[in-house]
Tab-separated table of C-alpha atoms and ligand atoms in Angstrom:
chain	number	residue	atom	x	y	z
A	5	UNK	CA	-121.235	-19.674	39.531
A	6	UNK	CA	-121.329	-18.659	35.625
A	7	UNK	CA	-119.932	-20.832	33.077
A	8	UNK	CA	-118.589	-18.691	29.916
A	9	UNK	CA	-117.302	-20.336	26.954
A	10	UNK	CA	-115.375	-18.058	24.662
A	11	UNK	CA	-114.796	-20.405	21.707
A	12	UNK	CA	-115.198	-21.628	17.943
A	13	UNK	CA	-118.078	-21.986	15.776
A	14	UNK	CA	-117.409	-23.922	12.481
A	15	UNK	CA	-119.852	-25.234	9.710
A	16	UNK	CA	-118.250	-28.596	9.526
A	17	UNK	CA	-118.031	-30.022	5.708
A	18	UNK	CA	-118.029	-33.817	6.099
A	19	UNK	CA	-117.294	-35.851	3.377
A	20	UNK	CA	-117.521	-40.045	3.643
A	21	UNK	CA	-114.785	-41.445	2.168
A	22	UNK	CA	-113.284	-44.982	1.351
A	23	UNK	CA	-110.059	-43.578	2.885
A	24	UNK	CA	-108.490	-41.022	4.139
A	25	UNK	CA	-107.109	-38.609	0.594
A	26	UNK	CA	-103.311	-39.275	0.690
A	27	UNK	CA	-100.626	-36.311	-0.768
A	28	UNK	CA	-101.226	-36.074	-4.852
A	29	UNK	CA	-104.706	-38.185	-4.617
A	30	UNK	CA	-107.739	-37.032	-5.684
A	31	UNK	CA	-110.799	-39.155	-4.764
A	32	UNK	CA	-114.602	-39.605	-5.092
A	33	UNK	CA	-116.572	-38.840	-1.886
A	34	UNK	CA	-119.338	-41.223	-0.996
A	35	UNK	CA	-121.617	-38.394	0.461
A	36	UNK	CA	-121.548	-34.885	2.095
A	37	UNK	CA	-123.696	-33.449	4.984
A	38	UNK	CA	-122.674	-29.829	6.685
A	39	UNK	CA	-123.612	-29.768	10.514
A	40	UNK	CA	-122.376	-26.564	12.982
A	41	UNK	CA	-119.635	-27.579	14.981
A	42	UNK	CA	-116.527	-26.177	16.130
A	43	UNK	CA	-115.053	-27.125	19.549
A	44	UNK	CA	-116.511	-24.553	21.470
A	45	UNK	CA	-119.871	-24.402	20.107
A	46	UNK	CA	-119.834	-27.992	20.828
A	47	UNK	CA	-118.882	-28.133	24.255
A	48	UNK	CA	-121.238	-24.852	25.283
A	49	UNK	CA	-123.816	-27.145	23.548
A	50	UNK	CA	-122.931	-30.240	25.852
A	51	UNK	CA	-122.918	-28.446	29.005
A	52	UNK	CA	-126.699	-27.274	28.137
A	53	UNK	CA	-127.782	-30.619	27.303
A	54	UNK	CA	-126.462	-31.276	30.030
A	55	UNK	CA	-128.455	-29.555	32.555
A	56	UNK	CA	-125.705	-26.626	33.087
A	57	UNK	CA	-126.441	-22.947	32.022
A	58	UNK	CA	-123.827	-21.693	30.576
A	59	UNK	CA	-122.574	-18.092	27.967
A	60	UNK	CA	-121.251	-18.329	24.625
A	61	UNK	CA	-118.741	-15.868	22.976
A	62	UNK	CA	-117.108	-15.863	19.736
A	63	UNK	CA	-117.703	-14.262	16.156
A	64	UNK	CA	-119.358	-15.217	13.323
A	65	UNK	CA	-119.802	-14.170	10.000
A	66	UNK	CA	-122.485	-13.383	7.763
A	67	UNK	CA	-123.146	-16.934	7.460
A	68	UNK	CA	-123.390	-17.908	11.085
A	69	UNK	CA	-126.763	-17.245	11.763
A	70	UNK	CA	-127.472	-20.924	12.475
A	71	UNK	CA	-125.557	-20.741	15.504
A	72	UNK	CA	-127.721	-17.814	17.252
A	73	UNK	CA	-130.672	-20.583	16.008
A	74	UNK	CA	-128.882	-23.500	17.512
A	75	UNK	CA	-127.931	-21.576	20.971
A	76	UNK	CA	-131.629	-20.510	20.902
A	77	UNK	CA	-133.017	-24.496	20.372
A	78	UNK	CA	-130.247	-25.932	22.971
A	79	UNK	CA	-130.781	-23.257	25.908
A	80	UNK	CA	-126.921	-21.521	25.429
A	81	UNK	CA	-126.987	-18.027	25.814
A	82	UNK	CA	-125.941	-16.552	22.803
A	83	UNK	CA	-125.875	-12.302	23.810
A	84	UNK	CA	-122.212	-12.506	23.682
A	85	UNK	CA	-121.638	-13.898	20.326
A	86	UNK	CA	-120.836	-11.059	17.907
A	87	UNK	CA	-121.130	-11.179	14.363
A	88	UNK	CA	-118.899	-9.310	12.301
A	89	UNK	CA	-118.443	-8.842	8.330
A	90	UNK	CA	-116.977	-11.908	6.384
A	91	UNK	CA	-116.876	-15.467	6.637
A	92	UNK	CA	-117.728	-17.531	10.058
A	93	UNK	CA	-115.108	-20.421	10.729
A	94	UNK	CA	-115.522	-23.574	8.517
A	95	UNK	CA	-113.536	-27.432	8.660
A	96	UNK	CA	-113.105	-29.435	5.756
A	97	UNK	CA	-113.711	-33.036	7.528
A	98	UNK	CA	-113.146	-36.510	5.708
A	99	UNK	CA	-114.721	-39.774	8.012
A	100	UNK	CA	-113.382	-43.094	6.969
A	101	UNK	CA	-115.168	-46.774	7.016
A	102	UNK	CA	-113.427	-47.111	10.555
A	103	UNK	CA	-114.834	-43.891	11.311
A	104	UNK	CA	-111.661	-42.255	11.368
A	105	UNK	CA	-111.628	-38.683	10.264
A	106	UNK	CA	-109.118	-35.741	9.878
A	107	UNK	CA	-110.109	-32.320	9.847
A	108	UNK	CA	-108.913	-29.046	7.955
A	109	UNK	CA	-109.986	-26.143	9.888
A	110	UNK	CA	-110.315	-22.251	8.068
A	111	UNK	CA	-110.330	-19.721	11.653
A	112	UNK	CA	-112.599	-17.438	9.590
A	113	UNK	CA	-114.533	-15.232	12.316
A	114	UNK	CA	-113.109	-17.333	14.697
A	115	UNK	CA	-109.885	-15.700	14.778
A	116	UNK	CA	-111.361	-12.146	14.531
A	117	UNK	CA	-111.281	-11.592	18.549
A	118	UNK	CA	-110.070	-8.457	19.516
A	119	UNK	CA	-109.316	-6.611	23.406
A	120	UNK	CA	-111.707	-4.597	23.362
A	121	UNK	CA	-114.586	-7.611	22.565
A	122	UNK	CA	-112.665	-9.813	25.523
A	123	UNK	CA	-112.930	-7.270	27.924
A	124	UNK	CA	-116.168	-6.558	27.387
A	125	UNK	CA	-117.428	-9.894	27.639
A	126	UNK	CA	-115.302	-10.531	30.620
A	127	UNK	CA	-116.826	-7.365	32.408
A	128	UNK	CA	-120.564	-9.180	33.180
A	129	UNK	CA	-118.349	-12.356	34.801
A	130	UNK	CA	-116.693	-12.369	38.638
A	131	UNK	CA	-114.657	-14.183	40.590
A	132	UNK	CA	-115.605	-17.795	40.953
A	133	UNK	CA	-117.364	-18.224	37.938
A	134	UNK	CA	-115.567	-20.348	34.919
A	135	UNK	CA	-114.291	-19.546	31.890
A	136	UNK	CA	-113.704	-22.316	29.103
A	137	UNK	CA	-111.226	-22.245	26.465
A	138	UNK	CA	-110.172	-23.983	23.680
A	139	UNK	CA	-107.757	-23.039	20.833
A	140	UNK	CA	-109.481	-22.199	17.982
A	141	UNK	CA	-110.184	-18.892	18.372
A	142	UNK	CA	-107.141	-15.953	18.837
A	143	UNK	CA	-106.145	-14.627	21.846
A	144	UNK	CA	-105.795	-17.543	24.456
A	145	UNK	CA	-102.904	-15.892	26.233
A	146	UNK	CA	-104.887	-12.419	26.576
A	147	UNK	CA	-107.801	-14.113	27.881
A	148	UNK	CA	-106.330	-16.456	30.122
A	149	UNK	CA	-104.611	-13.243	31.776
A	150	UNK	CA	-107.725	-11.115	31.787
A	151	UNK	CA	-110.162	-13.622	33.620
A	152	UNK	CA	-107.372	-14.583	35.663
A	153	UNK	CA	-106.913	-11.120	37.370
A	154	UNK	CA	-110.606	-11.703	38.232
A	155	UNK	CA	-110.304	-14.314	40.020
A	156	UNK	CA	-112.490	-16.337	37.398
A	157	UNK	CA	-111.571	-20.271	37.129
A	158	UNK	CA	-109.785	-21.318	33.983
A	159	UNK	CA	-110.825	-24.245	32.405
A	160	UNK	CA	-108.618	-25.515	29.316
A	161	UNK	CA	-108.935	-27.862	26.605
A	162	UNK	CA	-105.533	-26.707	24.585
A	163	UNK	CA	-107.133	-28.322	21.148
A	164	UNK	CA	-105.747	-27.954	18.769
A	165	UNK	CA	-102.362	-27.511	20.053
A	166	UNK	CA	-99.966	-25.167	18.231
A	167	UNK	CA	-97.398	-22.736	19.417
A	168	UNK	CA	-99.997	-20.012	20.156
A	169	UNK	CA	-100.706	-22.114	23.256
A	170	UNK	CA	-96.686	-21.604	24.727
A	171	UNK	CA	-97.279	-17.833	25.352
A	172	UNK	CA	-100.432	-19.132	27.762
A	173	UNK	CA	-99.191	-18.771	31.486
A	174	UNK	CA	-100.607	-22.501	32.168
A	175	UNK	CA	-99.621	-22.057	35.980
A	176	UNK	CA	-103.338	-20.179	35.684
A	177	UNK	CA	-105.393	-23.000	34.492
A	178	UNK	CA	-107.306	-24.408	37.184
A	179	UNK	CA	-108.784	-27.445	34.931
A	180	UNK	CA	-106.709	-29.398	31.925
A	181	UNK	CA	-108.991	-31.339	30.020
A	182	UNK	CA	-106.931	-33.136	27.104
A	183	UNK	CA	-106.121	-35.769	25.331
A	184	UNK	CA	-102.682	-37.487	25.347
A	185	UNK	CA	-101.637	-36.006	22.439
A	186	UNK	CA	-101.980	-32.637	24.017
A	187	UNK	CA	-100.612	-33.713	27.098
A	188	UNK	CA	-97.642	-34.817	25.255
A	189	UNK	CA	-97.215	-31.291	23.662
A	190	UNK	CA	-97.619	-29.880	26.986
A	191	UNK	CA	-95.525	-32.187	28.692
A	192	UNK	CA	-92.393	-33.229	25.953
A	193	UNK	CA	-93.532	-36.494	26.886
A	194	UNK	CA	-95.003	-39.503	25.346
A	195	UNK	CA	-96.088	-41.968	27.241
A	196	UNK	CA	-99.737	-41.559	28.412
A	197	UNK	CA	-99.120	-42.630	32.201
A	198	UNK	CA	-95.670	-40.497	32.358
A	199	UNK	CA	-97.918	-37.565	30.747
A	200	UNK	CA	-100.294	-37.652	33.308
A	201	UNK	CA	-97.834	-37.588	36.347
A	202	UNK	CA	-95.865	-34.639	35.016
A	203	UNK	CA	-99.112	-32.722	34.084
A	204	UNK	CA	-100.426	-33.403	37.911
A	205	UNK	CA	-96.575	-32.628	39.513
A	206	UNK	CA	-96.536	-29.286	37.055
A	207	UNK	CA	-99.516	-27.944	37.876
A	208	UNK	CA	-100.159	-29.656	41.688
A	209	UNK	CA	-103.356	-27.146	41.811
A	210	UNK	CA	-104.791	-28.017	39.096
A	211	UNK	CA	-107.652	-30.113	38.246
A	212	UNK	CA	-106.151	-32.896	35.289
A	213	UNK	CA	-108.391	-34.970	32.995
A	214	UNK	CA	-106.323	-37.025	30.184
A	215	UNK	CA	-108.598	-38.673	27.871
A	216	UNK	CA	-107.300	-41.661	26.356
A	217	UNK	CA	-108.910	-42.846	23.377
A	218	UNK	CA	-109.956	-46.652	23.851
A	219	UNK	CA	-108.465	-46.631	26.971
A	220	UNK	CA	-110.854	-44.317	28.764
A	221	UNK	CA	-109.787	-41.068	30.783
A	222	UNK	CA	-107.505	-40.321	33.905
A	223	UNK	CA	-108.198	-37.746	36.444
A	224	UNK	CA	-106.115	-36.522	39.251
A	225	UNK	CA	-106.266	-33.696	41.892
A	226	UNK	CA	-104.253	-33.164	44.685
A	227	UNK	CA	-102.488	-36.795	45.010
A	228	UNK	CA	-105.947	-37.745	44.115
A	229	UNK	CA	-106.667	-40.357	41.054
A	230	UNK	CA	-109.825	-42.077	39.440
A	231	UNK	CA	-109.625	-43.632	36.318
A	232	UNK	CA	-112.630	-44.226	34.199
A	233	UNK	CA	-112.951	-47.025	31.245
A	234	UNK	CA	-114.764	-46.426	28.028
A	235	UNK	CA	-118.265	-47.556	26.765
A	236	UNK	CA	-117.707	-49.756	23.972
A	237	UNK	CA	-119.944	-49.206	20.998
A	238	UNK	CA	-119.771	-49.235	17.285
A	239	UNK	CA	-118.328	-45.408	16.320
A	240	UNK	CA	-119.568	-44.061	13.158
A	241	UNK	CA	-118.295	-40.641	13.564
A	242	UNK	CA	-115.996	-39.586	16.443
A	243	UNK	CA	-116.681	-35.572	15.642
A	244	UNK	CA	-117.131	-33.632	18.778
A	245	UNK	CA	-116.694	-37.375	21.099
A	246	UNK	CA	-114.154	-34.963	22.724
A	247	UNK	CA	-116.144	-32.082	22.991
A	248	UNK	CA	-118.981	-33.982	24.466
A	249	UNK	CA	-116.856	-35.343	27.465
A	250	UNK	CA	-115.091	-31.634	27.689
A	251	UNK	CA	-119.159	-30.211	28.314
A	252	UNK	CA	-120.362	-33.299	30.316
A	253	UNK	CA	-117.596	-32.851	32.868
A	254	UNK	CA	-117.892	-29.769	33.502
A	255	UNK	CA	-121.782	-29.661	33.856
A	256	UNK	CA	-120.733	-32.178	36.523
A	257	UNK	CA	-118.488	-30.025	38.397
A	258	UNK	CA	-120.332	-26.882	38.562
A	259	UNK	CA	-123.803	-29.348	39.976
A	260	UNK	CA	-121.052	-30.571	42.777
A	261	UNK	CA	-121.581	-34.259	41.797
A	262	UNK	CA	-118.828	-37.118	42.838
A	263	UNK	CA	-115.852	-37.067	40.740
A	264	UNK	CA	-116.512	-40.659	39.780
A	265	UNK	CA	-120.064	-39.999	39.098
A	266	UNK	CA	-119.076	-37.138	36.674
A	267	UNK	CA	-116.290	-39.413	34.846
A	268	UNK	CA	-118.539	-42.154	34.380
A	269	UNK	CA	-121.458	-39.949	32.639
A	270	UNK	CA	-119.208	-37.710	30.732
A	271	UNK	CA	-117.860	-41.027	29.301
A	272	UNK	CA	-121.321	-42.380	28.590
A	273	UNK	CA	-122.424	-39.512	27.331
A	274	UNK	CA	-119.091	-39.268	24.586
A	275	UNK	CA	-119.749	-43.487	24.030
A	276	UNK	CA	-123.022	-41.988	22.497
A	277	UNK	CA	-121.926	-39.340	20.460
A	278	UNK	CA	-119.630	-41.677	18.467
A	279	UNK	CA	-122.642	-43.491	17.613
A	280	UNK	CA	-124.498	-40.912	15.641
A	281	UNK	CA	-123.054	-38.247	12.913
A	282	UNK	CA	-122.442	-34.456	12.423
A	283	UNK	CA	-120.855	-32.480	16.050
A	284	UNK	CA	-123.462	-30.883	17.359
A	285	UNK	CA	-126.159	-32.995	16.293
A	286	UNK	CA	-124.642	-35.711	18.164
A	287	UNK	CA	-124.301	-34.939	21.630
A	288	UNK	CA	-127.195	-36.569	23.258
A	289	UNK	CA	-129.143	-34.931	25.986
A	290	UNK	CA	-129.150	-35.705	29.823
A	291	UNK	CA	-132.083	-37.705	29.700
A	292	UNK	CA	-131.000	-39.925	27.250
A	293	UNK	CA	-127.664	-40.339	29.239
A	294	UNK	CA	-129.125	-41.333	32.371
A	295	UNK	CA	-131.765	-43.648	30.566
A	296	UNK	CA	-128.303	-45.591	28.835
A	297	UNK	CA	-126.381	-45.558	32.300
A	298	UNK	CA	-129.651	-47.934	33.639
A	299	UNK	CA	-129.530	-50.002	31.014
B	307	RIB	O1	-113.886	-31.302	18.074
B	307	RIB	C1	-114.639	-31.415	16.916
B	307	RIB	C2	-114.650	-30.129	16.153
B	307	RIB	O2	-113.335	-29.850	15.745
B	307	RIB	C3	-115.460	-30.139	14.897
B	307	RIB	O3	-116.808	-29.809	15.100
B	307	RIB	C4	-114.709	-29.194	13.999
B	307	RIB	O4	-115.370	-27.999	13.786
B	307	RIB	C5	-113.366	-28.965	14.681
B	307	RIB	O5	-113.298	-27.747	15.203
Protein backbone atom coordinates (compact mmCIF):
# COMPACT_ATOMS: atom_id res chain seq x y z
CA UNK A 1 0.00 0.00 0.00
CA UNK A 2 1.30 3.56 -1.39
CA UNK A 3 0.69 6.64 0.43
CA UNK A 4 0.42 9.79 -2.09
CA UNK A 5 0.05 13.17 -0.82
CA UNK A 6 -1.03 15.66 -3.42
CA UNK A 7 -0.74 18.90 -1.42
CA UNK A 8 0.75 22.48 -0.55
CA UNK A 9 4.14 23.72 -0.25
CA UNK A 10 4.45 27.25 1.31
CA UNK A 11 7.59 29.30 2.48
CA UNK A 12 6.03 30.33 5.71
CA UNK A 13 6.94 34.17 6.74
CA UNK A 14 6.72 34.23 10.54
CA UNK A 15 6.80 37.26 12.25
CA UNK A 16 6.82 37.41 16.46
CA UNK A 17 4.63 39.78 17.54
CA UNK A 18 3.35 41.40 20.88
CA UNK A 19 -0.15 40.75 19.45
CA UNK A 20 -1.95 39.75 16.95
CA UNK A 21 -2.13 43.25 14.12
CA UNK A 22 -5.80 44.37 14.56
CA UNK A 23 -7.83 46.22 11.32
CA UNK A 24 -6.02 49.88 10.71
CA UNK A 25 -2.83 48.86 13.04
CA UNK A 26 0.41 48.83 11.96
CA UNK A 27 2.99 47.28 14.34
CA UNK A 28 6.70 46.51 14.98
CA UNK A 29 7.63 42.80 14.66
CA UNK A 30 9.93 41.39 17.27
CA UNK A 31 11.73 39.01 14.74
CA UNK A 32 11.26 37.09 11.41
CA UNK A 33 12.47 33.55 10.40
CA UNK A 34 11.07 31.84 6.91
CA UNK A 35 10.81 27.92 7.29
CA UNK A 36 8.96 25.59 4.28
CA UNK A 37 5.72 24.63 5.32
CA UNK A 38 2.45 24.31 3.86
CA UNK A 39 -0.02 21.62 5.06
CA UNK A 40 0.86 19.08 2.78
CA UNK A 41 4.47 19.35 2.69
CA UNK A 42 4.13 19.08 6.33
CA UNK A 43 2.17 16.13 6.75
CA UNK A 44 4.19 14.08 3.73
CA UNK A 45 7.11 15.21 5.99
CA UNK A 46 5.49 13.64 9.24
CA UNK A 47 4.57 10.46 7.77
CA UNK A 48 8.46 10.02 6.74
CA UNK A 49 9.66 10.86 10.04
CA UNK A 50 7.56 8.74 10.89
CA UNK A 51 8.74 5.56 9.55
CA UNK A 52 6.03 5.55 6.53
CA UNK A 53 7.15 5.93 2.81
CA UNK A 54 5.13 7.94 1.27
CA UNK A 55 4.83 10.38 -2.64
CA UNK A 56 4.57 13.97 -2.81
CA UNK A 57 2.75 16.01 -5.57
CA UNK A 58 2.18 19.56 -5.99
CA UNK A 59 3.87 22.60 -7.90
CA UNK A 60 6.28 24.90 -7.14
CA UNK A 61 7.74 27.80 -8.48
CA UNK A 62 11.00 29.02 -9.33
CA UNK A 63 11.63 29.51 -5.79
CA UNK A 64 10.73 26.11 -4.45
CA UNK A 65 13.76 24.39 -4.84
CA UNK A 66 14.12 23.92 -1.08
CA UNK A 67 11.38 21.60 -1.07
CA UNK A 68 12.99 18.97 -3.68
CA UNK A 69 16.10 19.57 -0.87
CA UNK A 70 13.87 19.01 2.07
CA UNK A 71 11.96 15.80 0.44
CA UNK A 72 15.53 14.64 -0.41
CA UNK A 73 16.91 15.18 3.58
CA UNK A 74 13.45 13.70 5.10
CA UNK A 75 13.13 10.46 2.77
CA UNK A 76 9.65 11.87 0.77
CA UNK A 77 9.68 11.09 -2.66
CA UNK A 78 9.64 14.10 -4.48
CA UNK A 79 9.38 12.68 -8.61
CA UNK A 80 5.93 13.92 -8.63
CA UNK A 81 6.36 17.43 -7.62
CA UNK A 82 6.41 19.64 -10.73
CA UNK A 83 7.76 22.93 -10.94
CA UNK A 84 6.31 25.34 -13.13
CA UNK A 85 7.09 29.19 -14.02
CA UNK A 86 6.21 31.81 -11.25
CA UNK A 87 5.94 32.00 -7.70
CA UNK A 88 5.66 28.74 -5.26
CA UNK A 89 2.89 29.21 -2.47
CA UNK A 90 3.87 31.54 0.46
CA UNK A 91 1.83 32.43 4.19
CA UNK A 92 2.25 35.53 5.87
CA UNK A 93 2.20 34.08 9.66
CA UNK A 94 2.12 36.36 12.89
CA UNK A 95 2.84 34.07 16.46
CA UNK A 96 1.79 35.84 19.57
CA UNK A 97 3.38 35.67 23.34
CA UNK A 98 0.64 32.87 23.92
CA UNK A 99 1.84 31.38 20.88
CA UNK A 100 -1.16 32.09 19.07
CA UNK A 101 -0.76 32.74 15.41
CA UNK A 102 -2.96 33.53 12.31
CA UNK A 103 -1.92 32.88 8.96
CA UNK A 104 -2.40 34.66 5.45
CA UNK A 105 -1.89 32.18 2.82
CA UNK A 106 -0.92 33.37 -1.20
CA UNK A 107 -1.93 29.68 -3.36
CA UNK A 108 0.92 30.70 -5.70
CA UNK A 109 1.99 27.29 -7.51
CA UNK A 110 -0.14 25.70 -5.27
CA UNK A 111 -3.19 26.40 -7.07
CA UNK A 112 -1.62 25.80 -10.54
CA UNK A 113 -2.90 21.95 -10.69
CA UNK A 114 -4.27 21.04 -13.78
CA UNK A 115 -6.12 17.38 -15.28
CA UNK A 116 -3.77 16.48 -17.14
CA UNK A 117 -0.87 16.71 -14.06
CA UNK A 118 -3.65 14.73 -11.69
CA UNK A 119 -4.06 12.09 -13.96
CA UNK A 120 -0.80 11.55 -14.53
CA UNK A 121 0.24 11.31 -11.12
CA UNK A 122 -2.71 9.19 -10.31
CA UNK A 123 -1.72 6.69 -13.19
CA UNK A 124 1.56 5.04 -11.09
CA UNK A 125 -1.12 4.52 -7.91
CA UNK A 126 -3.86 1.38 -7.61
CA UNK A 127 -6.44 0.35 -5.74
CA UNK A 128 -5.74 0.12 -2.06
CA UNK A 129 -3.17 2.50 -1.83
CA UNK A 130 -4.02 6.14 -0.12
CA UNK A 131 -4.29 9.30 -1.29
CA UNK A 132 -4.08 12.43 1.15
CA UNK A 133 -5.63 15.66 0.67
CA UNK A 134 -5.84 18.81 2.06
CA UNK A 135 -7.25 22.13 0.70
CA UNK A 136 -4.72 24.22 -0.32
CA UNK A 137 -4.08 23.27 -3.53
CA UNK A 138 -7.05 23.40 -6.58
CA UNK A 139 -8.87 20.70 -7.66
CA UNK A 140 -10.08 18.66 -4.52
CA UNK A 141 -13.33 17.66 -6.15
CA UNK A 142 -11.45 16.35 -9.45
CA UNK A 143 -9.11 14.43 -7.47
CA UNK A 144 -11.26 13.01 -5.01
CA UNK A 145 -13.31 11.60 -8.14
CA UNK A 146 -10.29 10.42 -10.06
CA UNK A 147 -8.59 8.23 -7.25
CA UNK A 148 -11.90 7.24 -6.26
CA UNK A 149 -12.76 5.37 -9.55
CA UNK A 150 -9.52 3.51 -8.67
CA UNK A 151 -10.42 2.20 -5.92
CA UNK A 152 -7.59 4.26 -4.04
CA UNK A 153 -8.49 5.23 -0.21
CA UNK A 154 -9.26 8.86 0.41
CA UNK A 155 -7.87 10.38 3.22
CA UNK A 156 -9.07 14.11 4.05
CA UNK A 157 -8.01 16.84 6.13
CA UNK A 158 -10.60 19.65 4.58
CA UNK A 159 -8.08 22.61 5.94
CA UNK A 160 -8.67 25.23 5.25
CA UNK A 161 -12.27 24.98 4.74
CA UNK A 162 -13.94 27.16 2.09
CA UNK A 163 -16.68 26.53 -0.36
CA UNK A 164 -14.36 24.75 -2.83
CA UNK A 165 -14.68 21.83 -0.40
CA UNK A 166 -18.94 21.58 -1.00
CA UNK A 167 -18.47 20.39 -4.64
CA UNK A 168 -16.23 17.31 -2.93
CA UNK A 169 -18.53 14.11 -2.99
CA UNK A 170 -17.49 13.46 0.86
CA UNK A 171 -19.57 10.09 0.74
CA UNK A 172 -15.89 9.05 -0.93
CA UNK A 173 -13.65 9.88 1.87
CA UNK A 174 -12.68 6.92 3.65
CA UNK A 175 -10.67 8.95 6.53
CA UNK A 176 -11.78 12.64 8.05
CA UNK A 177 -9.08 13.98 9.92
CA UNK A 178 -10.20 17.56 11.30
CA UNK A 179 -10.51 19.78 13.69
CA UNK A 180 -13.83 20.99 15.20
CA UNK A 181 -13.90 23.89 13.37
CA UNK A 182 -13.97 21.91 10.21
CA UNK A 183 -16.24 19.52 11.50
CA UNK A 184 -18.53 22.28 12.24
CA UNK A 185 -18.37 23.52 8.55
CA UNK A 186 -18.95 20.09 7.51
CA UNK A 187 -21.52 19.36 9.84
CA UNK A 188 -23.70 23.01 10.42
CA UNK A 189 -22.99 22.15 13.82
CA UNK A 190 -21.20 23.51 16.75
CA UNK A 191 -20.80 21.67 19.45
CA UNK A 192 -17.67 19.42 19.37
CA UNK A 193 -19.44 16.13 20.78
CA UNK A 194 -22.72 16.78 18.47
CA UNK A 195 -20.01 17.30 15.53
CA UNK A 196 -18.53 14.18 16.01
CA UNK A 197 -21.79 12.02 16.10
CA UNK A 198 -23.18 13.54 12.93
CA UNK A 199 -19.76 13.24 11.12
CA UNK A 200 -19.69 9.30 12.25
CA UNK A 201 -23.82 8.84 11.42
CA UNK A 202 -23.02 10.81 7.85
CA UNK A 203 -20.40 8.99 6.77
CA UNK A 204 -20.99 5.38 8.89
CA UNK A 205 -17.92 4.02 6.60
CA UNK A 206 -15.75 6.26 7.28
CA UNK A 207 -12.82 6.45 9.44
CA UNK A 208 -13.42 10.01 11.83
CA UNK A 209 -10.65 11.75 13.79
CA UNK A 210 -11.82 15.26 15.43
CA UNK A 211 -8.99 16.96 16.97
CA UNK A 212 -9.85 19.12 19.71
CA UNK A 213 -7.44 21.59 20.69
CA UNK A 214 -6.69 21.26 24.58
CA UNK A 215 -9.05 18.75 24.78
CA UNK A 216 -7.26 16.07 22.80
CA UNK A 217 -8.81 14.11 19.71
CA UNK A 218 -11.91 11.75 19.14
CA UNK A 219 -11.95 8.85 16.88
CA UNK A 220 -14.76 6.68 15.82
CA UNK A 221 -15.34 3.81 13.28
CA UNK A 222 -18.09 1.71 12.91
CA UNK A 223 -19.97 2.33 16.45
CA UNK A 224 -16.42 2.25 17.51
CA UNK A 225 -14.88 5.23 19.84
CA UNK A 226 -11.42 6.01 21.57
CA UNK A 227 -10.71 9.21 22.80
CA UNK A 228 -7.22 10.38 23.35
CA UNK A 229 -6.09 13.40 25.86
CA UNK A 230 -3.37 15.84 25.05
CA UNK A 231 0.32 16.12 26.26
CA UNK A 232 0.58 19.18 28.13
CA UNK A 233 3.63 21.27 27.42
CA UNK A 234 4.59 24.84 27.07
CA UNK A 235 3.60 25.75 23.09
CA UNK A 236 5.78 28.23 21.51
CA UNK A 237 4.53 27.84 18.08
CA UNK A 238 1.50 25.68 17.18
CA UNK A 239 2.50 25.79 13.15
CA UNK A 240 2.03 22.46 11.56
CA UNK A 241 0.81 20.81 15.49
CA UNK A 242 -2.04 19.76 13.10
CA UNK A 243 -0.15 18.59 10.39
CA UNK A 244 2.05 16.56 12.59
CA UNK A 245 -0.92 14.50 14.11
CA UNK A 246 -2.57 14.40 10.34
CA UNK A 247 1.15 12.43 9.23
CA UNK A 248 1.61 10.52 12.57
CA UNK A 249 -1.79 8.88 12.21
CA UNK A 250 -1.62 7.85 9.23
CA UNK A 251 1.98 6.34 9.39
CA UNK A 252 0.11 4.40 12.09
CA UNK A 253 -2.54 3.06 10.01
CA UNK A 254 -0.75 2.00 7.01
CA UNK A 255 2.06 -0.10 9.80
CA UNK A 256 -1.44 -1.80 11.14
CA UNK A 257 -0.74 -0.61 14.73
CA UNK A 258 -3.75 -0.46 17.51
CA UNK A 259 -5.95 2.42 17.08
CA UNK A 260 -5.12 3.53 20.59
CA UNK A 261 -1.51 3.04 20.08
CA UNK A 262 -1.64 5.31 16.94
CA UNK A 263 -3.80 8.13 18.85
CA UNK A 264 -1.59 8.21 21.66
CA UNK A 265 1.78 8.74 19.47
CA UNK A 266 0.27 10.97 16.92
CA UNK A 267 -0.67 13.10 20.00
CA UNK A 268 2.81 12.89 21.47
CA UNK A 269 4.32 13.43 18.57
CA UNK A 270 1.98 17.00 17.85
CA UNK A 271 2.67 17.81 22.03
CA UNK A 272 6.29 18.11 20.58
CA UNK A 273 5.93 20.07 17.68
CA UNK A 274 4.29 22.91 19.67
CA UNK A 275 7.37 23.03 21.57
CA UNK A 276 9.80 24.05 18.92
CA UNK A 277 9.33 26.77 15.92
CA UNK A 278 8.99 26.99 12.07
CA UNK A 279 6.43 23.80 10.37
CA UNK A 280 8.56 21.60 9.07
CA UNK A 281 11.40 22.05 11.22
CA UNK A 282 9.31 21.03 14.01
CA UNK A 283 7.96 17.76 13.57
CA UNK A 284 10.17 15.54 15.52
CA UNK A 285 11.25 12.19 14.28
CA UNK A 286 10.07 8.63 15.43
CA UNK A 287 12.85 8.10 17.57
CA UNK A 288 12.50 10.99 19.47
CA UNK A 289 8.71 10.15 19.88
CA UNK A 290 9.12 6.86 21.27
CA UNK A 291 12.13 8.04 23.54
CA UNK A 292 9.30 10.93 25.10
CA UNK A 293 6.42 8.22 25.30
CA UNK A 294 9.07 6.24 27.98
CA UNK A 295 9.69 9.00 29.77
O1 LIG B 1 -0.79 23.84 8.99
C1 LIG B 1 0.28 24.72 9.03
C2 LIG B 1 0.55 25.30 7.68
O2 LIG B 1 -0.57 26.04 7.28
C3 LIG B 1 1.70 26.25 7.61
O3 LIG B 1 2.93 25.61 7.38
C4 LIG B 1 1.28 27.22 6.54
O4 LIG B 1 2.01 27.09 5.37
C5 LIG B 1 -0.20 26.95 6.30
O5 LIG B 1 -0.39 26.33 5.14
Amino acid sequence: MKVLNIGSMNLDYVYRVDHIVQPGETISSQGMNIFLGGKGINQSIALAKAGAEVYHGGMIGEDGEAFLDACKEYGVHSRYICRIEGKTGHTIIQIDKEAQNCILLYGGANQKLTHEYVDGVLSHFQDGDILLLQNEVNDIAYMVDQAYEKGMQIALNPSPFDDRLREVNMDKISIFLLNEIEGGQITGLTDPEEIFEEMCHRFPKAKIVLTLGKDGAVYGEQGKRYEQPIFPVQAVDTTAAGDTFTGYFLAGLVEGMPIEKILEMSAKASSIAVTREGAVPSIPYRSEVQEALQQ
